[in-house]
Amino acid sequence: MKTTVRKPLASLAAACLVAALSSLTLTPAYAEPADDSEPVADLYASQVIDDHLSYVVPGEEVTFELEVVNLSKDVPSEDVVLTYELDPSFTGTTVETSGDAGLSCSVDTKADGNVVTCTSDSIGPGQQGFVKVTTRALEEPKDRYYFNEGGLTSATKNAHDGDYLTYAQLGEFVTWDADVRISAEAVGEVVPGESGEWTITVTNAGPETAKSLLVDSLVFQSKITDQGPSAWGYFPELSSEAPNVVCDLACDVEDLAPGESIILTTTVDLSGLDGDEVEATFSVFPFGGDLNPDNNQVTLRYEKTSSEPEQPAEPEEPVEPEQPAEP
């Protein structure tokens, strides 16, 4: 089991996008320009992950480096406080400081995660401070993502008013050794242009528990028109009575143990789809990866049958027997 680094995420909803992450910047939220009569500094912070980190192995160390800099040309930033809250799945945190910003740091060990707090009486124009945070990932992560949150304050007015430094989130993608499979079958006859009902089954063939799955569906048609080929459709609403499933159009599945299955259903009004063929595609997205991704999608196709009653065949004309040739 391993953890793949993802890009910084603004929210959990954005966490479906998987990519390598080399740095995470805590970006100021821009506001109205400050009053010119007040001294204004330009304090900024960022986070850099170990350049060689492509995945996190549970039980092993991870290093994050925080940087604080005053970008102002002539105004120092006074009474600076940098906080960095680590996800509860990290433990055993230590810090080292460097640079000319005069940072002093401590680690507060809490049940819901270690908190690093760094302070400086004054960070002068152009001065930088670095904090190396070394921590260890638990053998069993407590959630599917790690989220580290950072904040920065100072007594000096900053170039960006108010809560000028937004919280930063680091999402890391946990890989589970699970084999998630999806299948679907129609309930009764599916008639393009009328209606369709399906039962969808999602199963984990193991060997590990699959955590955080998303199940969705798409029903669409392709049709040849006078203007050429055309395709359109929609996402039907799924439902399930399973206790570990929450549906809102698509369905989120919290955990699926080895050998466990869940049943989902959907009924679709196909009156708007009057093409010759309708396709129903059902997909499961295991956010922790999958041992056999070929089993994560199933597509069923239905052809439109003619509604005209079949006409009886025309009776054949009797065939005259061939006359023997004249001698």
Short mmCIF file of N, CA, C and O in Angstrom, two decimals, residues 27-132:
data_model
loop_
_atom_site.label_atom_id
_atom_site.label_comp_id
_atom_site.label_asym_id
_atom_site.label_seq_id
_atom_site.Cartn_x
_atom_site.Cartn_y
_atom_site.Cartn_z
N THR A 27 -1.44 30.93 -0.95
CA THR A 27 -1.64 32.12 -1.76
C THR A 27 -2.45 33.18 -1.03
O THR A 27 -3.53 32.87 -0.53
N PRO A 28 -2.00 34.42 -1.00
CA PRO A 28 -2.79 35.48 -0.37
C PRO A 28 -4.09 35.72 -1.12
O PRO A 28 -4.15 35.55 -2.32
N ALA A 29 -5.14 36.13 -0.38
CA ALA A 29 -6.41 36.48 -1.00
C ALA A 29 -6.41 37.98 -1.20
O ALA A 29 -6.37 38.76 -0.25
N TYR A 30 -6.46 38.44 -2.43
CA TYR A 30 -6.32 39.86 -2.75
C TYR A 30 -7.54 40.65 -2.29
O TYR A 30 -8.67 40.19 -2.38
N ALA A 31 -7.30 41.87 -1.82
CA ALA A 31 -8.37 42.74 -1.33
C ALA A 31 -8.08 44.17 -1.79
O ALA A 31 -7.21 44.41 -2.61
N GLU A 32 -8.82 45.13 -1.23
CA GLU A 32 -8.61 46.51 -1.59
C GLU A 32 -7.22 46.98 -1.14
O GLU A 32 -6.69 46.50 -0.12
N PRO A 33 -6.58 47.89 -1.86
CA PRO A 33 -5.26 48.37 -1.45
C PRO A 33 -5.31 48.98 -0.05
O PRO A 33 -6.30 49.58 0.36
N ALA A 34 -4.23 48.81 0.68
CA ALA A 34 -4.18 49.32 2.05
C ALA A 34 -4.05 50.85 2.05
O ALA A 34 -3.65 51.46 1.06
N ASP A 35 -4.38 51.44 3.20
CA ASP A 35 -4.26 52.88 3.38
C ASP A 35 -2.79 53.27 3.31
O ASP A 35 -1.95 52.73 4.03
N ASP A 36 -2.45 54.26 2.44
CA ASP A 36 -1.05 54.63 2.25
C ASP A 36 -0.43 55.25 3.50
O ASP A 36 0.79 55.33 3.61
N SER A 37 -1.25 55.70 4.43
CA SER A 37 -0.72 56.33 5.63
C SER A 37 -0.16 55.30 6.61
O SER A 37 0.53 55.66 7.56
N GLU A 38 -0.45 54.05 6.42
CA GLU A 38 -0.01 52.98 7.30
C GLU A 38 1.16 52.23 6.67
O GLU A 38 1.15 51.95 5.48
N PRO A 39 2.18 51.87 7.46
CA PRO A 39 3.26 51.05 6.91
C PRO A 39 2.71 49.68 6.47
O PRO A 39 1.93 49.06 7.19
N VAL A 40 3.12 49.24 5.30
CA VAL A 40 2.59 47.99 4.74
C VAL A 40 3.74 47.08 4.36
O VAL A 40 4.63 47.46 3.57
N ALA A 41 3.75 45.89 4.93
CA ALA A 41 4.72 44.87 4.55
C ALA A 41 4.10 43.95 3.50
O ALA A 41 2.93 44.11 3.14
N ASP A 42 4.88 43.02 3.01
CA ASP A 42 4.38 42.08 2.00
C ASP A 42 4.87 40.68 2.37
O ASP A 42 5.81 40.15 1.80
N LEU A 43 4.20 40.11 3.38
CA LEU A 43 4.60 38.82 3.92
C LEU A 43 3.99 37.69 3.09
O LEU A 43 2.83 37.75 2.70
N TYR A 44 4.77 36.66 2.85
CA TYR A 44 4.35 35.58 1.96
C TYR A 44 4.92 34.26 2.47
O TYR A 44 6.02 34.22 3.02
N ALA A 45 4.15 33.18 2.31
CA ALA A 45 4.62 31.87 2.76
C ALA A 45 4.36 30.83 1.69
O ALA A 45 3.43 30.95 0.89
N SER A 46 5.18 29.80 1.68
CA SER A 46 4.98 28.70 0.75
C SER A 46 5.48 27.41 1.37
O SER A 46 6.18 27.41 2.38
N GLN A 47 5.10 26.31 0.76
CA GLN A 47 5.50 24.99 1.23
C GLN A 47 6.11 24.21 0.08
O GLN A 47 5.58 24.23 -1.03
N VAL A 48 7.21 23.55 0.34
CA VAL A 48 7.87 22.71 -0.67
C VAL A 48 8.02 21.31 -0.11
O VAL A 48 8.42 21.12 1.04
N ILE A 49 7.66 20.33 -0.94
CA ILE A 49 7.80 18.93 -0.55
C ILE A 49 9.13 18.41 -1.06
O ILE A 49 9.63 18.87 -2.10
N ASP A 50 9.69 17.48 -0.36
CA ASP A 50 10.93 16.82 -0.77
C ASP A 50 10.90 16.55 -2.28
O ASP A 50 9.99 15.91 -2.80
N ASP A 51 11.90 17.06 -3.01
CA ASP A 51 11.92 16.94 -4.47
C ASP A 51 11.86 15.48 -4.94
O ASP A 51 11.42 15.21 -6.05
N HIS A 52 12.33 14.57 -4.12
CA HIS A 52 12.37 13.18 -4.54
C HIS A 52 11.12 12.40 -4.13
O HIS A 52 11.03 11.20 -4.36
N LEU A 53 10.14 13.10 -3.57
CA LEU A 53 8.96 12.42 -3.05
C LEU A 53 7.94 12.22 -4.18
O LEU A 53 7.36 13.16 -4.68
N SER A 54 7.75 10.98 -4.61
CA SER A 54 6.72 10.67 -5.60
C SER A 54 5.59 9.88 -4.96
O SER A 54 4.51 9.80 -5.51
N TYR A 55 5.84 9.28 -3.82
CA TYR A 55 4.79 8.62 -3.06
C TYR A 55 5.24 8.48 -1.61
O TYR A 55 6.42 8.57 -1.31
N VAL A 56 4.27 8.34 -0.74
CA VAL A 56 4.55 8.19 0.69
C VAL A 56 4.30 6.76 1.09
O VAL A 56 3.23 6.21 0.83
N VAL A 57 5.26 6.15 1.71
CA VAL A 57 5.11 4.78 2.20
C VAL A 57 4.70 4.84 3.66
O VAL A 57 5.41 5.44 4.47
N PRO A 58 3.54 4.27 4.02
CA PRO A 58 3.14 4.26 5.44
C PRO A 58 4.24 3.71 6.32
O PRO A 58 4.87 2.70 6.01
N GLY A 59 4.50 4.41 7.42
CA GLY A 59 5.56 4.00 8.34
C GLY A 59 6.88 4.69 8.07
O GLY A 59 7.78 4.63 8.90
N GLU A 60 7.01 5.38 6.93
CA GLU A 60 8.27 6.03 6.60
C GLU A 60 8.17 7.55 6.77
O GLU A 60 7.09 8.12 6.89
N GLU A 61 9.33 8.21 6.76
CA GLU A 61 9.38 9.64 7.00
C GLU A 61 9.01 10.45 5.75
O GLU A 61 9.23 10.02 4.63
N VAL A 62 8.46 11.63 5.99
CA VAL A 62 8.15 12.60 4.94
C VAL A 62 8.70 13.95 5.40
O VAL A 62 8.63 14.28 6.58
N THR A 63 9.26 14.71 4.47
CA THR A 63 9.82 16.02 4.80
C THR A 63 9.10 17.12 4.03
O THR A 63 8.92 17.02 2.81
N PHE A 64 8.67 18.15 4.76
CA PHE A 64 8.08 19.34 4.16
C PHE A 64 8.95 20.53 4.55
O PHE A 64 9.46 20.59 5.67
N GLU A 65 9.13 21.47 3.64
CA GLU A 65 9.89 22.67 3.95
C GLU A 65 9.01 23.89 3.77
O GLU A 65 8.42 24.10 2.71
N LEU A 66 8.89 24.68 4.83
CA LEU A 66 8.10 25.90 4.79
C LEU A 66 9.03 27.09 4.62
O LEU A 66 10.13 27.12 5.18
N GLU A 67 8.58 28.07 3.85
CA GLU A 67 9.36 29.29 3.64
C GLU A 67 8.49 30.50 3.94
O GLU A 67 7.33 30.56 3.52
N VAL A 68 9.04 31.46 4.66
CA VAL A 68 8.38 32.73 4.92
C VAL A 68 9.31 33.83 4.44
O VAL A 68 10.50 33.84 4.76
N VAL A 69 8.77 34.78 3.67
CA VAL A 69 9.59 35.87 3.14
C VAL A 69 8.80 37.17 3.18
O VAL A 69 7.59 37.17 2.97
N ASN A 70 9.50 38.26 3.48
CA ASN A 70 8.91 39.59 3.42
C ASN A 70 9.35 40.23 2.10
O ASN A 70 10.51 40.60 1.93
N LEU A 71 8.41 40.35 1.17
CA LEU A 71 8.73 40.86 -0.16
C LEU A 71 8.74 42.38 -0.22
O LEU A 71 9.02 42.95 -1.28
N SER A 72 8.42 43.03 0.90
CA SER A 72 8.43 44.48 0.92
C SER A 72 9.86 45.01 0.73
O SER A 72 10.83 44.37 1.13
N LYS A 73 9.97 46.21 0.14
CA LYS A 73 11.29 46.81 -0.08
C LYS A 73 11.80 47.59 1.13
O LYS A 73 13.00 47.80 1.27
N ASP A 74 10.84 48.03 1.99
CA ASP A 74 11.31 48.91 3.07
C ASP A 74 10.54 48.77 4.39
O ASP A 74 10.87 49.47 5.35
N VAL A 75 9.53 47.90 4.48
CA VAL A 75 8.74 47.80 5.70
C VAL A 75 8.91 46.42 6.34
O VAL A 75 8.62 45.40 5.71
N PRO A 76 9.39 46.35 7.59
CA PRO A 76 9.50 45.06 8.27
C PRO A 76 8.11 44.56 8.72
O PRO A 76 7.19 45.35 8.91
N SER A 77 7.99 43.27 8.88
CA SER A 77 6.75 42.67 9.37
C SER A 77 6.99 42.23 10.81
O SER A 77 7.88 41.42 11.09
N GLU A 78 6.18 42.75 11.73
CA GLU A 78 6.41 42.53 13.16
C GLU A 78 5.50 41.43 13.72
O GLU A 78 4.38 41.24 13.24
N ASP A 79 5.99 40.77 14.76
CA ASP A 79 5.22 39.75 15.49
C ASP A 79 4.56 38.74 14.54
O ASP A 79 3.35 38.55 14.50
N VAL A 80 5.40 38.07 13.79
CA VAL A 80 4.92 37.09 12.79
C VAL A 80 4.66 35.75 13.46
O VAL A 80 5.46 35.28 14.29
N VAL A 81 3.53 35.13 13.11
CA VAL A 81 3.20 33.79 13.60
C VAL A 81 2.83 32.91 12.40
O VAL A 81 1.89 33.21 11.66
N LEU A 82 3.58 31.84 12.22
CA LEU A 82 3.31 30.85 11.18
C LEU A 82 2.84 29.56 11.87
O LEU A 82 3.51 29.06 12.77
N THR A 83 1.68 29.05 11.46
CA THR A 83 1.20 27.77 12.00
C THR A 83 1.10 26.76 10.87
O THR A 83 0.79 27.11 9.73
N TYR A 84 1.35 25.51 11.24
CA TYR A 84 1.30 24.42 10.25
C TYR A 84 0.74 23.20 10.96
O TYR A 84 1.40 22.58 11.79
N GLU A 85 -0.52 22.87 10.64
CA GLU A 85 -1.21 21.75 11.28
C GLU A 85 -1.13 20.52 10.38
O GLU A 85 -1.62 20.53 9.26
N LEU A 86 -0.50 19.47 10.89
CA LEU A 86 -0.34 18.25 10.11
C LEU A 86 -1.53 17.33 10.29
O LEU A 86 -2.18 17.32 11.34
N ASP A 87 -1.80 16.57 9.27
CA ASP A 87 -2.88 15.60 9.30
C ASP A 87 -2.66 14.59 10.43
O ASP A 87 -1.52 14.26 10.77
N PRO A 88 -3.76 14.06 11.02
CA PRO A 88 -3.61 13.07 12.09
C PRO A 88 -2.88 11.80 11.67
O PRO A 88 -2.44 11.03 12.52
N SER A 89 -2.74 11.58 10.36
CA SER A 89 -2.03 10.38 9.90
C SER A 89 -0.52 10.57 9.90
O SER A 89 0.22 9.68 9.48
N PHE A 90 -0.04 11.74 10.34
CA PHE A 90 1.39 11.96 10.53
C PHE A 90 1.67 12.03 12.03
O PHE A 90 0.88 12.54 12.82
N THR A 91 2.84 11.55 12.42
CA THR A 91 3.21 11.55 13.84
C THR A 91 4.72 11.70 13.97
O THR A 91 5.46 11.58 12.98
N GLY A 92 5.18 11.94 15.20
CA GLY A 92 6.62 12.03 15.45
C GLY A 92 7.27 13.18 14.71
O GLY A 92 8.32 13.02 14.09
N THR A 93 6.70 14.38 14.81
CA THR A 93 7.15 15.53 14.03
C THR A 93 8.29 16.28 14.71
O THR A 93 8.25 16.52 15.92
N THR A 94 9.32 16.64 13.93
CA THR A 94 10.42 17.48 14.41
C THR A 94 10.63 18.63 13.44
O THR A 94 10.22 18.55 12.27
N VAL A 95 11.26 19.73 13.91
CA VAL A 95 11.48 20.89 13.05
C VAL A 95 12.91 21.38 13.17
O VAL A 95 13.56 21.25 14.21
N GLU A 96 13.42 21.96 12.06
CA GLU A 96 14.71 22.65 12.03
C GLU A 96 14.49 23.97 11.31
O GLU A 96 13.77 24.03 10.31
N THR A 97 15.12 25.05 11.80
CA THR A 97 14.95 26.37 11.17
C THR A 97 16.28 26.85 10.59
O THR A 97 17.36 26.47 11.05
N SER A 98 16.17 27.70 9.58
CA SER A 98 17.33 28.33 8.98
C SER A 98 16.89 29.64 8.35
O SER A 98 15.70 29.97 8.33
N GLY A 99 17.85 30.41 7.82
CA GLY A 99 17.53 31.69 7.21
C GLY A 99 17.74 32.84 8.17
O GLY A 99 18.15 32.66 9.32
N ASP A 100 17.42 34.07 7.68
CA ASP A 100 17.69 35.28 8.47
C ASP A 100 16.43 35.94 8.99
O ASP A 100 16.44 37.12 9.37
N ALA A 101 15.30 35.18 9.04
CA ALA A 101 14.04 35.77 9.50
C ALA A 101 13.85 35.66 11.00
O ALA A 101 12.84 36.16 11.53
N GLY A 102 14.78 35.02 11.70
CA GLY A 102 14.68 34.91 13.16
C GLY A 102 13.53 34.05 13.64
O GLY A 102 12.93 34.34 14.68
N LEU A 103 13.22 32.97 12.93
CA LEU A 103 12.11 32.10 13.31
C LEU A 103 12.49 31.19 14.47
O LEU A 103 13.59 30.64 14.52
N SER A 104 11.55 31.04 15.41
CA SER A 104 11.70 30.10 16.51
C SER A 104 10.46 29.20 16.49
O SER A 104 9.32 29.71 16.50
N CYS A 105 10.65 27.86 16.45
CA CYS A 105 9.53 26.94 16.23
C CYS A 105 9.40 25.92 17.35
O CYS A 105 10.39 25.54 18.00
N SER A 106 8.18 25.46 17.54
CA SER A 106 7.89 24.39 18.50
C SER A 106 6.84 23.48 17.88
O SER A 106 6.13 23.84 16.95
N VAL A 107 6.75 22.25 18.44
CA VAL A 107 5.78 21.26 17.97
C VAL A 107 4.87 20.90 19.13
O VAL A 107 5.34 20.53 20.21
N ASP A 108 3.55 21.03 18.89
CA ASP A 108 2.55 20.64 19.88
C ASP A 108 1.93 19.33 19.41
O ASP A 108 1.31 19.27 18.35
N THR A 109 2.12 18.27 20.20
CA THR A 109 1.60 16.96 19.84
C THR A 109 0.18 16.80 20.36
O THR A 109 -0.05 16.84 21.56
N LYS A 110 -0.77 16.63 19.43
CA LYS A 110 -2.18 16.48 19.80
C LYS A 110 -2.73 15.18 19.23
O LYS A 110 -2.16 14.60 18.30
N ALA A 111 -3.86 14.76 19.79
CA ALA A 111 -4.46 13.51 19.32
C ALA A 111 -4.94 13.64 17.88
O ALA A 111 -4.95 12.65 17.12
N ASP A 112 -5.34 14.85 17.46
CA ASP A 112 -5.85 15.03 16.11
C ASP A 112 -4.81 15.61 15.17
O ASP A 112 -5.13 16.19 14.13
N GLY A 113 -3.52 15.46 15.51
CA GLY A 113 -2.45 15.88 14.62
C GLY A 113 -1.45 16.80 15.28
O GLY A 113 -1.77 17.54 16.21
N ASN A 114 -0.20 16.75 14.81
CA ASN A 114 0.84 17.62 15.34
C ASN A 114 0.70 19.02 14.75
O ASN A 114 0.37 19.19 13.58
N VAL A 115 0.97 20.05 15.59
CA VAL A 115 0.87 21.43 15.15
C VAL A 115 2.24 22.10 15.34
O VAL A 115 2.79 22.11 16.44
N VAL A 116 2.77 22.65 14.24
CA VAL A 116 4.02 23.39 14.28
C VAL A 116 3.68 24.87 14.37
O VAL A 116 2.90 25.39 13.56
N THR A 117 4.27 25.56 15.35
CA THR A 117 4.07 27.01 15.50
C THR A 117 5.43 27.70 15.49
O THR A 117 6.32 27.34 16.27
N CYS A 118 5.58 28.66 14.58
CA CYS A 118 6.84 29.39 14.46
C CYS A 118 6.56 30.88 14.64
O CYS A 118 5.56 31.40 14.10
N THR A 119 7.42 31.57 15.36
CA THR A 119 7.23 33.00 15.60
C THR A 119 8.53 33.75 15.28
O THR A 119 9.62 33.19 15.33
N SER A 120 8.35 35.03 14.96
CA SER A 120 9.50 35.92 14.76
C SER A 120 9.09 37.31 15.22
O SER A 120 8.00 37.78 14.87
N ASP A 121 9.97 37.96 16.00
CA ASP A 121 9.66 39.33 16.44
C ASP A 121 9.58 40.27 15.26
O ASP A 121 8.74 41.19 15.24
N SER A 122 10.43 40.06 14.26
CA SER A 122 10.44 40.95 13.10
C SER A 122 11.13 40.26 11.92
O SER A 122 12.21 39.67 12.09
N ILE A 123 10.49 40.35 10.76
CA ILE A 123 11.09 39.87 9.52
C ILE A 123 11.29 41.09 8.63
O ILE A 123 10.32 41.71 8.18
N GLY A 124 12.55 41.44 8.41
CA GLY A 124 12.85 42.64 7.66
C GLY A 124 12.62 42.49 6.17
O GLY A 124 12.41 41.38 5.65
N PRO A 125 12.66 43.60 5.43
CA PRO A 125 12.48 43.56 3.98
C PRO A 125 13.49 42.61 3.32
O PRO A 125 14.70 42.71 3.57
N GLY A 126 12.97 41.71 2.52
CA GLY A 126 13.83 40.76 1.80
C GLY A 126 14.33 39.59 2.63
O GLY A 126 15.00 38.69 2.10
N GLN A 127 14.02 39.55 3.91
CA GLN A 127 14.50 38.45 4.76
C GLN A 127 13.63 37.20 4.56
O GLN A 127 12.41 37.29 4.33
N GLN A 128 14.28 36.04 4.69
CA GLN A 128 13.61 34.75 4.50
C GLN A 128 13.87 33.84 5.68
O GLN A 128 14.94 33.88 6.29
N GLY A 129 12.87 33.03 5.98
CA GLY A 129 13.03 32.00 7.00
C GLY A 129 12.57 30.67 6.46
O GLY A 129 11.59 30.59 5.70
N PHE A 130 13.27 29.59 6.82
CA PHE A 130 12.94 28.25 6.35
C PHE A 130 12.71 27.33 7.54
O PHE A 130 13.45 27.40 8.53
N VAL A 131 11.70 26.50 7.42
CA VAL A 131 11.38 25.52 8.47
C VAL A 131 11.31 24.14 7.82
O VAL A 131 10.46 23.90 6.95
N LYS A 132 12.18 23.25 8.22
CA LYS A 132 12.17 21.88 7.72
C LYS A 132 11.35 21.03 8.70
O LYS A 132 11.72 20.88 9.86
#
